[in-house]
PDB file of C-alpha atoms in Angstrom:
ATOM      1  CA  UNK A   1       0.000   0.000   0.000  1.00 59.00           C
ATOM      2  CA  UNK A   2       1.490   3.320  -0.988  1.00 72.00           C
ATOM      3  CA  UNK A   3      -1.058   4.622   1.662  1.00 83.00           C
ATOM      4  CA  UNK A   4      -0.798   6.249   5.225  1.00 91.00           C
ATOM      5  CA  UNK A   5      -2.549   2.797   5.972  1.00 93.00           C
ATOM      6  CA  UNK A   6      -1.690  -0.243   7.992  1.00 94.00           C
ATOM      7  CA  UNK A   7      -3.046  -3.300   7.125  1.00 95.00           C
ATOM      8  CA  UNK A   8      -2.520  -6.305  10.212  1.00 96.00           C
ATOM      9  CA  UNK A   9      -4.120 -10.135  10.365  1.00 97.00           C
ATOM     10  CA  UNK A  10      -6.126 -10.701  14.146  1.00 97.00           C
ATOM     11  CA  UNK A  11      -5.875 -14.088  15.000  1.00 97.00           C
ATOM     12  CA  UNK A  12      -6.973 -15.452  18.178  1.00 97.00           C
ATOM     13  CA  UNK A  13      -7.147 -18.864  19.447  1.00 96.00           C
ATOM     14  CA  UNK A  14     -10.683 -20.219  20.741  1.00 94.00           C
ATOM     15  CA  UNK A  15     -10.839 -18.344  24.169  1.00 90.00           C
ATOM     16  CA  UNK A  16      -8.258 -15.750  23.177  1.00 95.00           C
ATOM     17  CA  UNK A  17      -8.491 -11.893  23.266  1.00 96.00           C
ATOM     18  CA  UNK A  18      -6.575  -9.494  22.300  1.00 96.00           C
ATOM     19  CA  UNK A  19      -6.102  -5.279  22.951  1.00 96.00           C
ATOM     20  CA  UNK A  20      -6.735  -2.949  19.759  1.00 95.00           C
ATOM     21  CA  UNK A  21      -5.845   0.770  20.493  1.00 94.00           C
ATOM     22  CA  UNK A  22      -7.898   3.528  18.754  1.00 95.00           C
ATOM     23  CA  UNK A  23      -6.843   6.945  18.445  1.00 95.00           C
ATOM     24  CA  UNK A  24      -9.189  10.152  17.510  1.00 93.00           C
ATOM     25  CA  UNK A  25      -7.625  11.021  14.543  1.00 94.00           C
ATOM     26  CA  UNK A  26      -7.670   7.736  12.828  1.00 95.00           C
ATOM     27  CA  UNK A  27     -10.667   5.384  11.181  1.00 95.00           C
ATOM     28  CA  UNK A  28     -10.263   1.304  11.960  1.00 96.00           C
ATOM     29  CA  UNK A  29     -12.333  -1.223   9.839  1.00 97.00           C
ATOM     30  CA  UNK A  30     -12.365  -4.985  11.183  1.00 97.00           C
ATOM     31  CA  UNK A  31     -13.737  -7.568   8.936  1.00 98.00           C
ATOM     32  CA  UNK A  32     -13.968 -11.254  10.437  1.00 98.00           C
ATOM     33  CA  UNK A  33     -12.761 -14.192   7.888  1.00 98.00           C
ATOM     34  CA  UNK A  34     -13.269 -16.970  10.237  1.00 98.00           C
ATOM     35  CA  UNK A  35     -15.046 -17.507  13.706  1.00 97.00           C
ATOM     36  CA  UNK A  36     -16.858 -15.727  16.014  1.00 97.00           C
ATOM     37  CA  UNK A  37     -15.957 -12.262  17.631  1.00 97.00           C
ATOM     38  CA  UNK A  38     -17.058 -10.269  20.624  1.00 96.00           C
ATOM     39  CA  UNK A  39     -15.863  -7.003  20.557  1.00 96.00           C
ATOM     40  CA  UNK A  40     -15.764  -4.811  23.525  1.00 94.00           C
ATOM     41  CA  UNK A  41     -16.511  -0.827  22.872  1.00 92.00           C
ATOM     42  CA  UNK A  42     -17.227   2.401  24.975  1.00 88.00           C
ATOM     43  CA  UNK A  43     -20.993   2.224  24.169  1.00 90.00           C
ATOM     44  CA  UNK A  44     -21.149  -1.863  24.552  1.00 92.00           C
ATOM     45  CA  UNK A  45     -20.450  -4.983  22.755  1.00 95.00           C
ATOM     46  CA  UNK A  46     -20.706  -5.679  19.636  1.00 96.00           C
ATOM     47  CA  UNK A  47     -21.063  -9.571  18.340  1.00 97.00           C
ATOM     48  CA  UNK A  48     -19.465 -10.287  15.166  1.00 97.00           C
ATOM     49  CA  UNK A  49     -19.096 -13.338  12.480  1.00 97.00           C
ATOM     50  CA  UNK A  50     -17.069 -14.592   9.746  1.00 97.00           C
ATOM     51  CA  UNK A  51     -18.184 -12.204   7.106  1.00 98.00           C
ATOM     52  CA  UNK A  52     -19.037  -9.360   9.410  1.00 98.00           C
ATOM     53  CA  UNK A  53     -17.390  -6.266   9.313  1.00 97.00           C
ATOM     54  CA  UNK A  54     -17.181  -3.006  11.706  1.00 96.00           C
ATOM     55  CA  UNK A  55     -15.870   0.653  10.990  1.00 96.00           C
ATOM     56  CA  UNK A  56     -14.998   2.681  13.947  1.00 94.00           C
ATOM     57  CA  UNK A  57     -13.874   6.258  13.646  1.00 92.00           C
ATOM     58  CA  UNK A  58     -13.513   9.238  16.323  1.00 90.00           C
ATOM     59  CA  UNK A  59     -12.600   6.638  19.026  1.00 89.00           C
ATOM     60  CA  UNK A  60      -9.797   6.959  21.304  1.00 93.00           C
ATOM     61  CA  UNK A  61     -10.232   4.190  23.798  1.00 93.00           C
ATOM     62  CA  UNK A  62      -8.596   0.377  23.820  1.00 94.00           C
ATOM     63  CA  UNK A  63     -11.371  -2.020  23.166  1.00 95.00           C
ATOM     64  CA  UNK A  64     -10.617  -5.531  23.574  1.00 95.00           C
ATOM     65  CA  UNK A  65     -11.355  -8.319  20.774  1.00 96.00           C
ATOM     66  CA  UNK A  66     -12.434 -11.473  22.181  1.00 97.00           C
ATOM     67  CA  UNK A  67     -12.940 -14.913  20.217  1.00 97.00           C
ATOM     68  CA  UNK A  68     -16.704 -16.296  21.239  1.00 93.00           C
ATOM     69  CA  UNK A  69     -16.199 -20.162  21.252  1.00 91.00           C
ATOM     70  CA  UNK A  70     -13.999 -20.366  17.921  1.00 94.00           C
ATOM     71  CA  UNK A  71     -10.461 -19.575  16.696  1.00 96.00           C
ATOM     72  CA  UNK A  72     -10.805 -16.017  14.884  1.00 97.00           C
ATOM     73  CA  UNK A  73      -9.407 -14.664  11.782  1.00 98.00           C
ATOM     74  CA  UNK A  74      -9.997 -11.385  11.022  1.00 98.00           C
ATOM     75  CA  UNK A  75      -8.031  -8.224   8.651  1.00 98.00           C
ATOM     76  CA  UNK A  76      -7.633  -5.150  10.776  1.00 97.00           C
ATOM     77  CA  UNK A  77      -7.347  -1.618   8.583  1.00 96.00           C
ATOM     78  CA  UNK A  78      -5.533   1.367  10.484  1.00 95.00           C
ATOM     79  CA  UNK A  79      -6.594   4.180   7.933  1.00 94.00           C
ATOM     80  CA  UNK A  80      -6.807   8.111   7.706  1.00 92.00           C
ATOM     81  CA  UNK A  81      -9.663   9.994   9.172  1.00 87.00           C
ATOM     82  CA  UNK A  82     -12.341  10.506   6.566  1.00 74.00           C
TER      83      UNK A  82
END
């Protein structure tokens, strides 16, 4: 990517979690390839499943990505603010 973009791979064994730090000026998309996902936000969790995906923008907070009952794969964007 010639981009001011990071692109990462989020995998998590069957009862494994793992931190993912947000800052305010960024935008994060998650999109889950594989399993089941439980995601942990400021305003609540959010459920999500192999072909699910989430955008989160204007967020500065640590929310913490937890596999539901299943190994996860998932692609986790870091891109500019829209």
């Amino acid at each position: 990517l010639r981009q001011d973009a990071r692109l990462s791979q989020l995998l998590l064994a069957t009862s494994g979690s793992e931190p993912l730090t947000l800052a305010a000026e960024r935008s994060y998309y998650l999109h889950v390839i594989a399993g089941d996902l439980q995601l942990s936000l400021p305003d609540g969790n959010q459920q999500l499943q192999a072909g699910d995906g989430i955008y989160l923008s204007a967020v500065a907070a640590t929310v913490a990505a937890q596999a539901s009952g299943t190994a996860v794969r998932a692609l986790w964007f870091d891109l500019p603010a829209a």
